[in-house]
Amino acid sequence: MSIQIQNIRKSFGDFVALKDVSFKVETGELVALLGPSGSGKTTLLRIIAGIEAPDGNDGAILIHNADTTAISFRDRRVGFVFQHYALFRHMTIFENVAFGLRVRPRRLRPSEKVIKEKVNELLKLVQLDWLGDRYPSQLSGGQRQRIALARALAVEPSVLLLDEPFGSLDAKVRKELRLWLRRFHDELKITSVFVTHDQEEALEVADRVVLMNEGRVEQVGTSEEVYHHPANAFVYNFLGNVNLFHSRVEEGKAFLGEMPIDLPAESARDAKSAMVFVRPHSLEIEHERNGGDNFRAKVSHINAAGPLVRVDLMTDWGDPVHVEISHGRYSSLGLKREDEVFIRPRERKVFVERETGTDESKT
Amino acid sequence: MLMAMIAANNGNSRNGTGGLAEPPWLRLVLISSTLLFLGLFLVLPLIVVFTEAFKKGVEVYIESVREPDAAAAIRLTLTAAAIAVPLNLIFGVAAAWAIAKFQFPGKSFLVTLIDLPFSVSPVISGLIFVLLFGLQGWLGPWLSDHDIKIIFAVPGIVLATIFVTFPFVARELIPLMQSQGSDEEEAARTLGAGGWQTLWRVTLPNVKWGLLYGVILCNARAMGEFGAVSVVSGHIRGYTNTIPLHAEILYNEYNSTAAFAMASLLTILTLVTIALKAFIDRKSRSEVRAVSKRMLTEG
């Protein structure tokens, strides 16, 4: 079942949480809503679920092409997994999962035998059928997360919504659980949307990523698309580690220290300033000023633990630079703290601030 | 007993926190002053109440409790509590639910309003009802035209009791519900539960011990209230006297055995309340303990 989000707006008092958001989630897709805190992603998820109502009359949520804006929870059939799981603390795990079946109107309520079968089946599905008579407080975070998922699935939802599903777990459990969720989704093929602020999580798990910032959708695309072809400065900055340099523009060229960067002719004329983005692994450290396609920096910190050597440097003009190089390169350079070196960007992305707006160019 | 406690403490401190423990003389002073205070202000009066009540023997005690005016006072107290407690239970749950789970303008004003009976002297509360429903009061002429009697009658006593016991249940529930948040209610709604189902299956079970505790406190105050009830009662023997009012009348008549017999009834109520409170505390704590114990044994 597809989910179509149309012109959704929402304000809380003076705070505008969502500014006219529209996009579509296709049937069977696993989509991540990714953005910093306060970007409106959780509010959007709650509006899709029907927990919050959008402002105004022109906004609509269409599930399987049917407008659900005026439909109650009961008939919406949306599975929602809360950030802190919201398991019923006074009920056993079995009763938690059975809840959605027990509260059905009498004529639709399954018999006790059917409920029992169904719940046990769901507990097996999340691989926790041995926990049925425990209480939520006796479970670990990862187990609670899976029970919350089983409980949401008990009502046979047409779409599944997860709010920061791995937010309150420690790093190792997070990694395991997100791979598990991906496999789980591939088995069930239920249209799912999850909210996260962790870009690694979104890029790894989701079919497509919806990037949100300040109540707007910045970009929608597959992991590869948004990572390699970011639509704007925000997306570039938000996805992955990146060095950002604010550079002055003189005579149609941006300058990183002494190093000039050509700007595209059409934006060069009225450019005010430029933002230069370079990923840490696209920077080369050299001892010599070969040519001049580089700028000067001083090594301030070296961390050689891990698959790559991470070097922190400081430019002449006081910007910090973060560089990742291989161990082989590191030993051939013989880097030490306080070394004066030159940095050459192999690949960079420039966003030009013009009098009329922001433009991009890649060189 | 005192020395044994101190000895036990010494034993503990040697095993564990020896370096940080207070010197024995300080502990002796603290513990003995606490016990002295408790004995003087709590245990001694308790003993006095029962020795005075039974001074002339069990038969006299039973006689003074069964005497018609006393029996009427007991009946009236039970009636007032039987009306006030359920009403304030319903009100308290509704108010706590509204305040803890929803955002609306005027919320903090409502919280202040609920606390009003705590901050107003009970005598003033009684006077408010006299000024409102009394013969010379705002609604007095209309009420007497329709032959409705509230002040110096049972309805006034019930009203005053409701007013002074108003905050107990709500006060107990609001912080509890606020700390629990509304996540579980939202989860219940997304799973298809209606408003009533959510209340009965999720909200109330989560606060049951707090609710019970609020009801017990509410009941204790409803039966023991003196000031507000005294103003609206008119002290008509056998008709508008509650247990505390009757005890005062008897005492003023130098009938101290009967007065203390009445007082002993309220004291018994207090002891029952304390016992129930301890039971509830143990019950809610043992639930937590059972949970953690099972976690330990089953890993």
PDB file of C-alpha atoms in Angstrom, chain B residues 71-274:
ATOM      1  CA  ALA B  71     -24.935   5.747  66.821  1.00  0.00           C
ATOM      2  CA  ALA B  72     -26.502   8.567  64.800  1.00  0.00           C
ATOM      3  CA  ALA B  73     -23.163  10.379  64.676  1.00  0.00           C
ATOM      4  CA  ILE B  74     -21.442   7.228  63.425  1.00  0.00           C
ATOM      5  CA  ARG B  75     -24.134   6.728  60.781  1.00  0.00           C
ATOM      6  CA  LEU B  76     -23.842  10.337  59.618  1.00  0.00           C
ATOM      7  CA  THR B  77     -20.051  10.145  59.381  1.00  0.00           C
ATOM      8  CA  LEU B  78     -20.271   6.959  57.339  1.00  0.00           C
ATOM      9  CA  THR B  79     -22.960   8.475  55.087  1.00  0.00           C
ATOM     10  CA  ALA B  80     -20.955  11.643  54.444  1.00  0.00           C
ATOM     11  CA  ALA B  81     -17.844   9.599  53.629  1.00  0.00           C
ATOM     12  CA  ALA B  82     -19.824   7.169  51.459  1.00  0.00           C
ATOM     13  CA  ILE B  83     -21.019  10.084  49.307  1.00  0.00           C
ATOM     14  CA  ALA B  84     -17.916  12.287  49.358  1.00  0.00           C
ATOM     15  CA  VAL B  85     -15.285   9.627  48.643  1.00  0.00           C
ATOM     16  CA  PRO B  86     -16.805   8.129  45.439  1.00  0.00           C
ATOM     17  CA  LEU B  87     -17.628  11.593  44.100  1.00  0.00           C
ATOM     18  CA  ASN B  88     -14.099  12.836  44.708  1.00  0.00           C
ATOM     19  CA  LEU B  89     -12.720   9.604  43.265  1.00  0.00           C
ATOM     20  CA  ILE B  90     -14.527  10.245  39.991  1.00  0.00           C
ATOM     21  CA  PHE B  91     -13.664  13.926  40.033  1.00  0.00           C
ATOM     22  CA  GLY B  92     -10.028  13.248  40.958  1.00  0.00           C
ATOM     23  CA  VAL B  93      -9.491  10.747  38.139  1.00  0.00           C
ATOM     24  CA  ALA B  94     -11.157  13.051  35.606  1.00  0.00           C
ATOM     25  CA  ALA B  95      -9.183  16.111  36.713  1.00  0.00           C
ATOM     26  CA  ALA B  96      -5.862  14.263  36.883  1.00  0.00           C
ATOM     27  CA  TRP B  97      -6.463  12.767  33.457  1.00  0.00           C
ATOM     28  CA  ALA B  98      -7.272  16.135  31.927  1.00  0.00           C
ATOM     29  CA  ILE B  99      -4.287  17.845  33.547  1.00  0.00           C
ATOM     30  CA  ALA B 100      -1.688  15.137  32.980  1.00  0.00           C
ATOM     31  CA  LYS B 101      -2.564  14.010  29.471  1.00  0.00           C
ATOM     32  CA  PHE B 102      -3.814  17.105  27.658  1.00  0.00           C
ATOM     33  CA  GLN B 103      -2.671  20.623  26.881  1.00  0.00           C
ATOM     34  CA  PHE B 104      -5.288  23.344  27.200  1.00  0.00           C
ATOM     35  CA  PRO B 105      -5.393  27.011  28.180  1.00  0.00           C
ATOM     36  CA  GLY B 106      -6.060  27.658  31.861  1.00  0.00           C
ATOM     37  CA  LYS B 107      -4.421  24.404  32.944  1.00  0.00           C
ATOM     38  CA  SER B 108      -2.227  25.885  35.672  1.00  0.00           C
ATOM     39  CA  PHE B 109      -5.219  27.843  36.963  1.00  0.00           C
ATOM     40  CA  LEU B 110      -7.155  24.593  37.273  1.00  0.00           C
ATOM     41  CA  VAL B 111      -4.290  23.037  39.254  1.00  0.00           C
ATOM     42  CA  THR B 112      -4.341  26.000  41.642  1.00  0.00           C
ATOM     43  CA  LEU B 113      -8.087  25.714  41.962  1.00  0.00           C
ATOM     44  CA  ILE B 114      -7.873  22.048  42.902  1.00  0.00           C
ATOM     45  CA  ASP B 115      -5.466  22.969  45.687  1.00  0.00           C
ATOM     46  CA  LEU B 116      -7.792  25.637  47.061  1.00  0.00           C
ATOM     47  CA  PRO B 117      -9.391  23.462  49.783  1.00  0.00           C
ATOM     48  CA  PHE B 118      -5.877  22.743  51.108  1.00  0.00           C
ATOM     49  CA  SER B 119      -4.928  26.387  51.347  1.00  0.00           C
ATOM     50  CA  VAL B 120      -8.184  27.710  52.798  1.00  0.00           C
ATOM     51  CA  SER B 121      -8.875  27.199  56.492  1.00  0.00           C
ATOM     52  CA  PRO B 122     -11.649  24.597  56.914  1.00  0.00           C
ATOM     53  CA  VAL B 123     -13.656  27.052  59.025  1.00  0.00           C
ATOM     54  CA  ILE B 124     -13.664  29.500  56.124  1.00  0.00           C
ATOM     55  CA  SER B 125     -14.810  26.719  53.789  1.00  0.00           C
ATOM     56  CA  GLY B 126     -17.721  26.075  56.135  1.00  0.00           C
ATOM     57  CA  LEU B 127     -18.561  29.772  56.291  1.00  0.00           C
ATOM     58  CA  ILE B 128     -18.621  29.971  52.480  1.00  0.00           C
ATOM     59  CA  PHE B 129     -21.382  27.363  52.438  1.00  0.00           C
ATOM     60  CA  VAL B 130     -23.311  29.175  55.179  1.00  0.00           C
ATOM     61  CA  LEU B 131     -23.069  32.428  53.231  1.00  0.00           C
ATOM     62  CA  LEU B 132     -24.184  30.644  50.084  1.00  0.00           C
ATOM     63  CA  PHE B 133     -26.953  28.343  51.312  1.00  0.00           C
ATOM     64  CA  GLY B 134     -27.802  29.735  54.792  1.00  0.00           C
ATOM     65  CA  LEU B 135     -31.102  31.501  55.523  1.00  0.00           C
ATOM     66  CA  GLN B 136     -29.485  34.928  55.124  1.00  0.00           C
ATOM     67  CA  GLY B 137     -27.258  33.663  52.268  1.00  0.00           C
ATOM     68  CA  TRP B 138     -27.425  34.256  48.515  1.00  0.00           C
ATOM     69  CA  LEU B 139     -29.487  31.205  47.736  1.00  0.00           C
ATOM     70  CA  GLY B 140     -31.189  31.056  51.153  1.00  0.00           C
ATOM     71  CA  PRO B 141     -34.566  32.654  50.260  1.00  0.00           C
ATOM     72  CA  TRP B 142     -34.973  30.520  47.145  1.00  0.00           C
ATOM     73  CA  LEU B 143     -34.072  27.351  49.060  1.00  0.00           C
ATOM     74  CA  SER B 144     -36.476  28.067  51.928  1.00  0.00           C
ATOM     75  CA  ASP B 145     -39.236  28.866  49.409  1.00  0.00           C
ATOM     76  CA  HIS B 146     -38.767  25.400  47.956  1.00  0.00           C
ATOM     77  CA  ASP B 147     -38.455  23.825  51.392  1.00  0.00           C
ATOM     78  CA  ILE B 148     -34.878  22.654  50.812  1.00  0.00           C
ATOM     79  CA  LYS B 149     -32.662  22.645  53.868  1.00  0.00           C
ATOM     80  CA  ILE B 150     -28.903  22.499  53.359  1.00  0.00           C
ATOM     81  CA  ILE B 151     -27.265  24.369  56.208  1.00  0.00           C
ATOM     82  CA  PHE B 152     -27.718  22.797  59.668  1.00  0.00           C
ATOM     83  CA  ALA B 153     -28.766  19.624  57.878  1.00  0.00           C
ATOM     84  CA  VAL B 154     -27.195  16.517  56.350  1.00  0.00           C
ATOM     85  CA  PRO B 155     -26.725  17.969  52.796  1.00  0.00           C
ATOM     86  CA  GLY B 156     -24.579  20.786  54.208  1.00  0.00           C
ATOM     87  CA  ILE B 157     -22.349  18.311  56.022  1.00  0.00           C
ATOM     88  CA  VAL B 158     -21.956  16.237  52.877  1.00  0.00           C
ATOM     89  CA  LEU B 159     -21.156  19.354  50.812  1.00  0.00           C
ATOM     90  CA  ALA B 160     -18.560  20.586  53.309  1.00  0.00           C
ATOM     91  CA  THR B 161     -16.985  17.123  53.438  1.00  0.00           C
ATOM     92  CA  ILE B 162     -16.789  16.955  49.646  1.00  0.00           C
ATOM     93  CA  PHE B 163     -15.189  20.393  49.556  1.00  0.00           C
ATOM     94  CA  VAL B 164     -12.408  19.719  52.059  1.00  0.00           C
ATOM     95  CA  THR B 165     -11.550  16.281  50.645  1.00  0.00           C
ATOM     96  CA  PHE B 166     -11.680  17.525  47.064  1.00  0.00           C
ATOM     97  CA  PRO B 167      -7.887  17.568  46.311  1.00  0.00           C
ATOM     98  CA  PHE B 168      -6.772  14.215  47.760  1.00  0.00           C
ATOM     99  CA  VAL B 169      -7.279  11.852  44.833  1.00  0.00           C
ATOM    100  CA  ALA B 170      -6.357  14.396  42.153  1.00  0.00           C
ATOM    101  CA  ARG B 171      -3.209  15.482  44.032  1.00  0.00           C
ATOM    102  CA  GLU B 172      -2.080  11.878  44.360  1.00  0.00           C
ATOM    103  CA  LEU B 173      -2.678  11.070  40.700  1.00  0.00           C
ATOM    104  CA  ILE B 174      -1.459  14.185  38.843  1.00  0.00           C
ATOM    105  CA  PRO B 175       2.307  13.769  39.463  1.00  0.00           C
ATOM    106  CA  LEU B 176       2.061  10.012  38.887  1.00  0.00           C
ATOM    107  CA  MET B 177       0.250  10.397  35.581  1.00  0.00           C
ATOM    108  CA  GLN B 178       2.529  13.230  34.503  1.00  0.00           C
ATOM    109  CA  SER B 179       5.628  11.127  35.132  1.00  0.00           C
ATOM    110  CA  GLN B 180       4.150   8.290  33.084  1.00  0.00           C
ATOM    111  CA  GLY B 181       3.390  10.574  30.132  1.00  0.00           C
ATOM    112  CA  SER B 182       0.815   9.739  27.490  1.00  0.00           C
ATOM    113  CA  ASP B 183       2.893   7.379  25.327  1.00  0.00           C
ATOM    114  CA  GLU B 184       0.994   4.287  26.415  1.00  0.00           C
ATOM    115  CA  GLU B 185      -2.354   5.971  25.800  1.00  0.00           C
ATOM    116  CA  GLU B 186      -1.226   6.977  22.311  1.00  0.00           C
ATOM    117  CA  ALA B 187      -0.040   3.425  21.681  1.00  0.00           C
ATOM    118  CA  ALA B 188      -3.419   2.086  22.796  1.00  0.00           C
ATOM    119  CA  ARG B 189      -5.199   4.483  20.446  1.00  0.00           C
ATOM    120  CA  THR B 190      -3.045   3.501  17.459  1.00  0.00           C
ATOM    121  CA  LEU B 191      -3.877  -0.143  18.237  1.00  0.00           C
ATOM    122  CA  GLY B 192      -7.548   0.672  17.849  1.00  0.00           C
ATOM    123  CA  ALA B 193      -8.663   1.164  21.479  1.00  0.00           C
ATOM    124  CA  GLY B 194     -11.402   3.706  22.129  1.00  0.00           C
ATOM    125  CA  GLY B 195     -11.320   6.353  24.865  1.00  0.00           C
ATOM    126  CA  TRP B 196     -13.024   4.199  27.523  1.00  0.00           C
ATOM    127  CA  GLN B 197     -10.989   1.121  26.654  1.00  0.00           C
ATOM    128  CA  THR B 198      -7.825   3.198  26.988  1.00  0.00           C
ATOM    129  CA  LEU B 199      -8.932   4.507  30.386  1.00  0.00           C
ATOM    130  CA  TRP B 200      -9.919   1.093  31.781  1.00  0.00           C
ATOM    131  CA  ARG B 201      -7.171  -1.021  30.251  1.00  0.00           C
ATOM    132  CA  VAL B 202      -4.177   1.317  30.272  1.00  0.00           C
ATOM    133  CA  THR B 203      -4.509   4.497  32.336  1.00  0.00           C
ATOM    134  CA  LEU B 204      -6.203   3.185  35.485  1.00  0.00           C
ATOM    135  CA  PRO B 205      -4.180  -0.044  35.895  1.00  0.00           C
ATOM    136  CA  ASN B 206      -1.008   2.048  35.692  1.00  0.00           C
ATOM    137  CA  VAL B 207      -2.053   4.256  38.597  1.00  0.00           C
ATOM    138  CA  LYS B 208      -4.001   1.760  40.718  1.00  0.00           C
ATOM    139  CA  TRP B 209      -1.796   1.953  43.828  1.00  0.00           C
ATOM    140  CA  GLY B 210      -1.634   5.738  43.765  1.00  0.00           C
ATOM    141  CA  LEU B 211      -5.384   5.818  43.282  1.00  0.00           C
ATOM    142  CA  LEU B 212      -6.002   3.513  46.234  1.00  0.00           C
ATOM    143  CA  TYR B 213      -3.700   5.574  48.402  1.00  0.00           C
ATOM    144  CA  GLY B 214      -5.531   8.775  47.429  1.00  0.00           C
ATOM    145  CA  VAL B 215      -8.873   7.162  48.274  1.00  0.00           C
ATOM    146  CA  ILE B 216      -7.634   6.062  51.707  1.00  0.00           C
ATOM    147  CA  LEU B 217      -6.353   9.539  52.549  1.00  0.00           C
ATOM    148  CA  CYS B 218      -9.563  11.068  51.206  1.00  0.00           C
ATOM    149  CA  ASN B 219     -11.634   8.724  53.384  1.00  0.00           C
ATOM    150  CA  ALA B 220      -9.583   9.405  56.511  1.00  0.00           C
ATOM    151  CA  ARG B 221     -10.048  13.138  56.083  1.00  0.00           C
ATOM    152  CA  ALA B 222     -13.749  12.789  55.208  1.00  0.00           C
ATOM    153  CA  MET B 223     -14.416  10.954  58.481  1.00  0.00           C
ATOM    154  CA  GLY B 224     -12.136  13.080  60.615  1.00  0.00           C
ATOM    155  CA  GLU B 225     -13.014  16.566  59.310  1.00  0.00           C
ATOM    156  CA  PHE B 226     -13.971  18.961  62.095  1.00  0.00           C
ATOM    157  CA  GLY B 227     -13.755  22.663  61.182  1.00  0.00           C
ATOM    158  CA  ALA B 228     -15.836  22.983  58.022  1.00  0.00           C
ATOM    159  CA  VAL B 229     -18.417  20.462  59.177  1.00  0.00           C
ATOM    160  CA  SER B 230     -18.673  22.174  62.569  1.00  0.00           C
ATOM    161  CA  VAL B 231     -19.683  25.488  60.957  1.00  0.00           C
ATOM    162  CA  VAL B 232     -22.438  24.042  58.749  1.00  0.00           C
ATOM    163  CA  SER B 233     -23.701  21.412  61.186  1.00  0.00           C
ATOM    164  CA  GLY B 234     -25.468  23.432  63.867  1.00  0.00           C
ATOM    165  CA  HIS B 235     -24.647  20.647  66.369  1.00  0.00           C
ATOM    166  CA  ILE B 236     -28.108  19.122  66.520  1.00  0.00           C
ATOM    167  CA  ARG B 237     -27.684  16.008  68.628  1.00  0.00           C
ATOM    168  CA  GLY B 238     -28.672  12.796  66.979  1.00  0.00           C
ATOM    169  CA  TYR B 239     -29.209  14.587  63.705  1.00  0.00           C
ATOM    170  CA  THR B 240     -26.311  16.750  62.431  1.00  0.00           C
ATOM    171  CA  ASN B 241     -23.438  15.575  64.599  1.00  0.00           C
ATOM    172  CA  THR B 242     -20.591  13.618  63.088  1.00  0.00           C
ATOM    173  CA  ILE B 243     -18.172  11.565  65.209  1.00  0.00           C
ATOM    174  CA  PRO B 244     -15.653  14.406  65.746  1.00  0.00           C
ATOM    175  CA  LEU B 245     -18.437  16.889  66.562  1.00  0.00           C
ATOM    176  CA  HIS B 246     -20.102  14.481  68.946  1.00  0.00           C
ATOM    177  CA  ALA B 247     -16.787  13.816  70.687  1.00  0.00           C
ATOM    178  CA  GLU B 248     -16.331  17.551  71.260  1.00  0.00           C
ATOM    179  CA  ILE B 249     -19.844  17.986  72.694  1.00  0.00           C
ATOM    180  CA  LEU B 250     -19.387  15.066  75.068  1.00  0.00           C
ATOM    181  CA  TYR B 251     -16.013  16.412  76.174  1.00  0.00           C
ATOM    182  CA  ASN B 252     -17.490  19.860  76.846  1.00  0.00           C
ATOM    183  CA  GLU B 253     -20.129  18.146  79.000  1.00  0.00           C
ATOM    184  CA  TYR B 254     -17.330  16.570  81.093  1.00  0.00           C
ATOM    185  CA  ASN B 255     -18.450  13.135  79.861  1.00  0.00           C
ATOM    186  CA  SER B 256     -14.861  12.222  79.116  1.00  0.00           C
ATOM    187  CA  THR B 257     -15.328   8.447  78.889  1.00  0.00           C
ATOM    188  CA  ALA B 258     -17.951   8.788  76.143  1.00  0.00           C
ATOM    189  CA  ALA B 259     -15.894  11.501  74.431  1.00  0.00           C
ATOM    190  CA  PHE B 260     -12.821   9.280  74.365  1.00  0.00           C
ATOM    191  CA  ALA B 261     -14.908   6.361  73.160  1.00  0.00           C
ATOM    192  CA  MET B 262     -15.873   8.481  70.152  1.00  0.00           C
ATOM    193  CA  ALA B 263     -12.265   9.593  69.769  1.00  0.00           C
ATOM    194  CA  SER B 264     -11.111   5.973  69.883  1.00  0.00           C
ATOM    195  CA  LEU B 265     -13.261   5.208  66.850  1.00  0.00           C
ATOM    196  CA  LEU B 266     -11.425   7.865  64.847  1.00  0.00           C
ATOM    197  CA  THR B 267      -8.116   6.629  66.206  1.00  0.00           C
ATOM    198  CA  ILE B 268      -8.933   3.118  65.040  1.00  0.00           C
ATOM    199  CA  LEU B 269      -9.691   4.614  61.627  1.00  0.00           C
ATOM    200  CA  THR B 270      -6.257   6.254  61.678  1.00  0.00           C
ATOM    201  CA  LEU B 271      -4.547   2.990  62.591  1.00  0.00           C
ATOM    202  CA  VAL B 272      -6.387   1.165  59.820  1.00  0.00           C
ATOM    203  CA  THR B 273      -5.349   3.901  57.389  1.00  0.00           C
ATOM    204  CA  ILE B 274      -1.710   3.578  58.402  1.00  0.00           C
TER     205      ILE B 274
END
